[in-house]
Amino acid sequence: LRRERVSHDALVGDLDPHLSRHTLTPLKVVYKKLRLLVDRGCIFIGHGLSKDFRIISGCPYGFDSQHRVKARRSDIFVPPDQVIDTVDLYFIKSRQRRLSLRFLSWAVLEEHIQQETHDSIEDARSALRLFKKYHEFEEQGIFDEKLEELYRTGKEYVGGCL
């Protein structure tokens, strides 16, 4: 774990151990690190984190009162104020459709991700860059306009399959 930035998506994901150039971490170790990060008040930035946290909370490890790992099913509660999810930042409720990370990376960052295989490290970096772009747009007072434009672009180029 790097101390300066830790992304949940970089820790937990659906990396293919046969295709990934990254070292995979056992779920028990990920669970311990996640618990430590939550307890320290770290902010988690990613895309679709609720799904990732559901997967983690179903892992077959738990903690006792001294935070020692023991084998049982247990949830880690991540306070909402510690989660920044780009799937929610780039969302218009009235549209009822969420924008994919792949589409947002293409339309906002002008990057093509997830071309051949899914890479959680690439996804985490893209989500962080989207978060920074969100702040940039907010500071310029153009975020709402950009978001509407994204939905129009998605409908035009992707045919409604965002």
PDB file of C-alpha atoms in Angstrom:
ATOM      1  CA  LEU A   1       0.000   0.000   0.000  1.00  0.00           C
ATOM      2  CA  ARG A   2       1.279   3.421  -0.897  1.00  0.00           C
ATOM      3  CA  ARG A   3       0.687   5.900   1.883  1.00  0.00           C
ATOM      4  CA  GLU A   4      -0.048   8.956  -0.230  1.00  0.00           C
ATOM      5  CA  ARG A   5      -3.027   7.599  -2.155  1.00  0.00           C
ATOM      6  CA  VAL A   6      -4.951   4.437  -1.683  1.00  0.00           C
ATOM      7  CA  SER A   7      -7.794   3.487  -3.942  1.00  0.00           C
ATOM      8  CA  HIS A   8     -10.319   0.876  -2.942  1.00  0.00           C
ATOM      9  CA  ASP A   9     -10.566  -0.251  -6.561  1.00  0.00           C
ATOM     10  CA  ALA A  10      -6.832  -0.864  -6.550  1.00  0.00           C
ATOM     11  CA  LEU A  11      -7.216  -3.154  -3.543  1.00  0.00           C
ATOM     12  CA  VAL A  12     -10.297  -5.060  -4.524  1.00  0.00           C
ATOM     13  CA  GLY A  13     -11.396  -5.840  -8.017  1.00  0.00           C
ATOM     14  CA  ASP A  14     -11.893  -8.443 -10.608  1.00  0.00           C
ATOM     15  CA  LEU A  15      -8.324  -8.599 -11.871  1.00  0.00           C
ATOM     16  CA  ASP A  16      -7.613 -11.749 -13.814  1.00  0.00           C
ATOM     17  CA  PRO A  17      -4.587 -13.364 -12.117  1.00  0.00           C
ATOM     18  CA  HIS A  18      -3.488 -14.808 -15.449  1.00  0.00           C
ATOM     19  CA  LEU A  19      -3.640 -11.513 -17.353  1.00  0.00           C
ATOM     20  CA  SER A  20      -2.774  -8.941 -14.690  1.00  0.00           C
ATOM     21  CA  ARG A  21       0.688  -7.459 -14.397  1.00  0.00           C
ATOM     22  CA  HIS A  22      -0.192  -6.502 -10.809  1.00  0.00           C
ATOM     23  CA  THR A  23       0.280  -8.606  -7.715  1.00  0.00           C
ATOM     24  CA  LEU A  24      -3.005  -9.872  -6.365  1.00  0.00           C
ATOM     25  CA  THR A  25      -3.628  -9.617  -2.641  1.00  0.00           C
ATOM     26  CA  PRO A  26      -5.446 -12.283  -0.626  1.00  0.00           C
ATOM     27  CA  LEU A  27      -8.920 -11.205   0.454  1.00  0.00           C
ATOM     28  CA  LYS A  28      -8.055 -11.601   4.142  1.00  0.00           C
ATOM     29  CA  VAL A  29      -5.216  -9.063   3.767  1.00  0.00           C
ATOM     30  CA  VAL A  30      -7.437  -6.694   1.789  1.00  0.00           C
ATOM     31  CA  TYR A  31     -10.080  -6.917   4.492  1.00  0.00           C
ATOM     32  CA  LYS A  32      -7.559  -6.017   7.223  1.00  0.00           C
ATOM     33  CA  LYS A  33      -6.200  -3.080   5.203  1.00  0.00           C
ATOM     34  CA  LEU A  34      -9.660  -1.836   4.378  1.00  0.00           C
ATOM     35  CA  ARG A  35     -10.627  -1.940   8.051  1.00  0.00           C
ATOM     36  CA  LEU A  36      -7.485   0.021   8.955  1.00  0.00           C
ATOM     37  CA  LEU A  37      -8.187   2.645   6.281  1.00  0.00           C
ATOM     38  CA  VAL A  38     -11.815   3.024   7.376  1.00  0.00           C
ATOM     39  CA  ASP A  39     -10.793   3.347  11.019  1.00  0.00           C
ATOM     40  CA  ARG A  40      -8.215   6.007  10.116  1.00  0.00           C
ATOM     41  CA  GLY A  41     -10.879   8.053   8.337  1.00  0.00           C
ATOM     42  CA  CYS A  42      -9.500   7.657   4.814  1.00  0.00           C
ATOM     43  CA  ILE A  43     -11.661   8.874   1.951  1.00  0.00           C
ATOM     44  CA  PHE A  44     -12.412   6.281  -0.732  1.00  0.00           C
ATOM     45  CA  ILE A  45     -12.731   7.578  -4.288  1.00  0.00           C
ATOM     46  CA  GLY A  46     -13.902   5.276  -7.051  1.00  0.00           C
ATOM     47  CA  HIS A  47     -16.630   4.436  -9.536  1.00  0.00           C
ATOM     48  CA  GLY A  48     -19.409   2.111  -8.419  1.00  0.00           C
ATOM     49  CA  LEU A  49     -18.016   1.686  -4.908  1.00  0.00           C
ATOM     50  CA  SER A  50     -21.300   0.497  -3.433  1.00  0.00           C
ATOM     51  CA  LYS A  51     -20.961  -2.680  -5.481  1.00  0.00           C
ATOM     52  CA  ASP A  52     -17.355  -3.136  -4.380  1.00  0.00           C
ATOM     53  CA  PHE A  53     -18.245  -2.606  -0.729  1.00  0.00           C
ATOM     54  CA  ARG A  54     -21.074  -5.151  -1.037  1.00  0.00           C
ATOM     55  CA  ILE A  55     -18.545  -7.688  -2.287  1.00  0.00           C
ATOM     56  CA  ILE A  56     -16.171  -6.896   0.569  1.00  0.00           C
ATOM     57  CA  SER A  57     -18.855  -7.016   3.232  1.00  0.00           C
ATOM     58  CA  GLY A  58     -19.693 -10.548   2.121  1.00  0.00           C
ATOM     59  CA  CYS A  59     -16.159 -11.790   2.627  1.00  0.00           C
ATOM     60  CA  PRO A  60     -15.793 -14.663   5.104  1.00  0.00           C
ATOM     61  CA  TYR A  61     -13.605 -12.792   7.620  1.00  0.00           C
ATOM     62  CA  GLY A  62     -14.545 -10.658  10.601  1.00  0.00           C
ATOM     63  CA  PHE A  63     -12.920  -8.830  13.491  1.00  0.00           C
ATOM     64  CA  ASP A  64     -13.158  -9.180  17.226  1.00  0.00           C
ATOM     65  CA  SER A  65     -13.054  -6.182  19.610  1.00  0.00           C
ATOM     66  CA  GLN A  66      -9.255  -5.902  19.239  1.00  0.00           C
ATOM     67  CA  HIS A  67      -9.620  -5.897  15.432  1.00  0.00           C
ATOM     68  CA  ARG A  68      -8.070  -9.338  15.161  1.00  0.00           C
ATOM     69  CA  VAL A  69      -9.253 -11.257  12.151  1.00  0.00           C
ATOM     70  CA  LYS A  70     -11.388 -14.300  12.759  1.00  0.00           C
ATOM     71  CA  ALA A  71     -13.189 -16.490  10.287  1.00  0.00           C
ATOM     72  CA  ARG A  72     -16.855 -15.488  10.141  1.00  0.00           C
ATOM     73  CA  ARG A  73     -19.072 -13.311   7.963  1.00  0.00           C
ATOM     74  CA  SER A  74     -19.043  -9.678   9.015  1.00  0.00           C
ATOM     75  CA  ASP A  75     -19.598  -6.274   7.499  1.00  0.00           C
ATOM     76  CA  ILE A  76     -17.250  -3.335   7.474  1.00  0.00           C
ATOM     77  CA  PHE A  77     -19.279  -0.181   7.711  1.00  0.00           C
ATOM     78  CA  VAL A  78     -17.823   2.614   5.584  1.00  0.00           C
ATOM     79  CA  PRO A  79     -19.386   5.921   6.639  1.00  0.00           C
ATOM     80  CA  PRO A  80     -20.970   7.767   3.694  1.00  0.00           C
ATOM     81  CA  ASP A  81     -18.793  10.822   4.372  1.00  0.00           C
ATOM     82  CA  GLN A  82     -15.741   8.653   3.618  1.00  0.00           C
ATOM     83  CA  VAL A  83     -17.008   7.637   0.163  1.00  0.00           C
ATOM     84  CA  ILE A  84     -16.826   9.729  -3.004  1.00  0.00           C
ATOM     85  CA  ASP A  85     -18.321   7.803  -5.887  1.00  0.00           C
ATOM     86  CA  THR A  86     -17.959   9.231  -9.382  1.00  0.00           C
ATOM     87  CA  VAL A  87     -20.977   7.188 -10.491  1.00  0.00           C
ATOM     88  CA  ASP A  88     -23.001   9.465  -8.184  1.00  0.00           C
ATOM     89  CA  LEU A  89     -21.134  12.700  -8.985  1.00  0.00           C
ATOM     90  CA  TYR A  90     -21.827  12.297 -12.710  1.00  0.00           C
ATOM     91  CA  PHE A  91     -25.495  11.432 -12.369  1.00  0.00           C
ATOM     92  CA  ILE A  92     -28.756  13.245 -13.129  1.00  0.00           C
ATOM     93  CA  LYS A  93     -31.541  11.640 -11.102  1.00  0.00           C
ATOM     94  CA  SER A  94     -34.249  12.580 -13.583  1.00  0.00           C
ATOM     95  CA  ARG A  95     -32.411  10.630 -16.292  1.00  0.00           C
ATOM     96  CA  GLN A  96     -32.429   7.417 -14.221  1.00  0.00           C
ATOM     97  CA  ARG A  97     -29.352   6.177 -16.045  1.00  0.00           C
ATOM     98  CA  ARG A  98     -25.859   6.141 -14.618  1.00  0.00           C
ATOM     99  CA  LEU A  99     -22.847   6.801 -16.804  1.00  0.00           C
ATOM    100  CA  SER A 100     -20.233   4.075 -17.087  1.00  0.00           C
ATOM    101  CA  LEU A 101     -16.611   4.626 -16.161  1.00  0.00           C
ATOM    102  CA  ARG A 102     -15.569   3.656 -19.662  1.00  0.00           C
ATOM    103  CA  PHE A 103     -17.879   6.274 -21.224  1.00  0.00           C
ATOM    104  CA  LEU A 104     -16.898   9.010 -18.736  1.00  0.00           C
ATOM    105  CA  SER A 105     -13.202   8.332 -19.304  1.00  0.00           C
ATOM    106  CA  TRP A 106     -13.707   8.677 -23.041  1.00  0.00           C
ATOM    107  CA  ALA A 107     -15.976  11.737 -22.914  1.00  0.00           C
ATOM    108  CA  VAL A 108     -14.369  13.691 -20.044  1.00  0.00           C
ATOM    109  CA  LEU A 109     -10.753  12.555 -19.941  1.00  0.00           C
ATOM    110  CA  GLU A 110     -10.391  11.680 -23.631  1.00  0.00           C
ATOM    111  CA  GLU A 111      -8.943   8.310 -22.628  1.00  0.00           C
ATOM    112  CA  HIS A 112      -9.861   4.829 -23.773  1.00  0.00           C
ATOM    113  CA  ILE A 113      -9.964   2.350 -20.893  1.00  0.00           C
ATOM    114  CA  GLN A 114     -11.134  -1.251 -20.510  1.00  0.00           C
ATOM    115  CA  GLN A 115     -10.249  -2.003 -24.124  1.00  0.00           C
ATOM    116  CA  GLU A 116      -9.264  -5.669 -23.899  1.00  0.00           C
ATOM    117  CA  THR A 117      -9.589  -6.594 -20.264  1.00  0.00           C
ATOM    118  CA  HIS A 118     -10.775  -5.005 -17.045  1.00  0.00           C
ATOM    119  CA  ASP A 119      -7.962  -3.490 -14.967  1.00  0.00           C
ATOM    120  CA  SER A 120      -8.975  -2.242 -11.527  1.00  0.00           C
ATOM    121  CA  ILE A 121      -5.813  -0.136 -11.220  1.00  0.00           C
ATOM    122  CA  GLU A 122      -6.674   1.665 -14.464  1.00  0.00           C
ATOM    123  CA  ASP A 123     -10.260   2.106 -13.235  1.00  0.00           C
ATOM    124  CA  ALA A 124      -9.106   3.576  -9.917  1.00  0.00           C
ATOM    125  CA  ARG A 125      -6.823   6.064 -11.657  1.00  0.00           C
ATOM    126  CA  SER A 126      -9.592   7.064 -14.047  1.00  0.00           C
ATOM    127  CA  ALA A 127     -12.052   7.569 -11.185  1.00  0.00           C
ATOM    128  CA  LEU A 128      -9.548   9.786  -9.381  1.00  0.00           C
ATOM    129  CA  ARG A 129      -8.994  11.863 -12.533  1.00  0.00           C
ATOM    130  CA  LEU A 130     -12.773  12.167 -12.994  1.00  0.00           C
ATOM    131  CA  PHE A 131     -13.080  13.383  -9.409  1.00  0.00           C
ATOM    132  CA  LYS A 132     -10.436  16.034 -10.081  1.00  0.00           C
ATOM    133  CA  LYS A 133     -12.230  17.063 -13.293  1.00  0.00           C
ATOM    134  CA  TYR A 134     -15.481  17.323 -11.351  1.00  0.00           C
ATOM    135  CA  HIS A 135     -13.821  19.810  -8.989  1.00  0.00           C
ATOM    136  CA  GLU A 136     -12.313  21.701 -11.895  1.00  0.00           C
ATOM    137  CA  PHE A 137     -15.740  22.008 -13.549  1.00  0.00           C
ATOM    138  CA  GLU A 138     -17.359  23.041 -10.240  1.00  0.00           C
ATOM    139  CA  GLU A 139     -14.735  25.756  -9.663  1.00  0.00           C
ATOM    140  CA  GLN A 140     -15.429  27.106 -13.156  1.00  0.00           C
ATOM    141  CA  GLY A 141     -19.179  26.957 -12.509  1.00  0.00           C
ATOM    142  CA  ILE A 142     -19.782  24.728 -15.541  1.00  0.00           C
ATOM    143  CA  PHE A 143     -20.368  21.286 -14.051  1.00  0.00           C
ATOM    144  CA  ASP A 144     -24.158  21.153 -14.568  1.00  0.00           C
ATOM    145  CA  GLU A 145     -23.713  22.240 -18.176  1.00  0.00           C
ATOM    146  CA  LYS A 146     -20.982  19.615 -18.726  1.00  0.00           C
ATOM    147  CA  LEU A 147     -23.143  16.903 -17.174  1.00  0.00           C
ATOM    148  CA  GLU A 148     -26.067  17.682 -19.478  1.00  0.00           C
ATOM    149  CA  GLU A 149     -23.639  17.621 -22.400  1.00  0.00           C
ATOM    150  CA  LEU A 150     -22.353  14.208 -21.292  1.00  0.00           C
ATOM    151  CA  TYR A 151     -25.860  12.758 -21.322  1.00  0.00           C
ATOM    152  CA  ARG A 152     -26.508  14.229 -24.785  1.00  0.00           C
ATOM    153  CA  THR A 153     -23.179  12.840 -26.053  1.00  0.00           C
ATOM    154  CA  GLY A 154     -23.946   9.444 -24.586  1.00  0.00           C
ATOM    155  CA  LYS A 155     -27.306   9.279 -26.244  1.00  0.00           C
ATOM    156  CA  GLU A 156     -25.834  10.378 -29.572  1.00  0.00           C
ATOM    157  CA  TYR A 157     -22.730   8.189 -29.704  1.00  0.00           C
ATOM    158  CA  VAL A 158     -23.660   5.235 -27.589  1.00  0.00           C
ATOM    159  CA  GLY A 159     -27.287   5.059 -28.612  1.00  0.00           C
ATOM    160  CA  GLY A 160     -28.579   5.250 -25.079  1.00  0.00           C
ATOM    161  CA  CYS A 161     -26.321   2.446 -23.819  1.00  0.00           C
ATOM    162  CA  LEU A 162     -24.263   4.434 -21.353  1.00  0.00           C
TER     163      LEU A 162
END
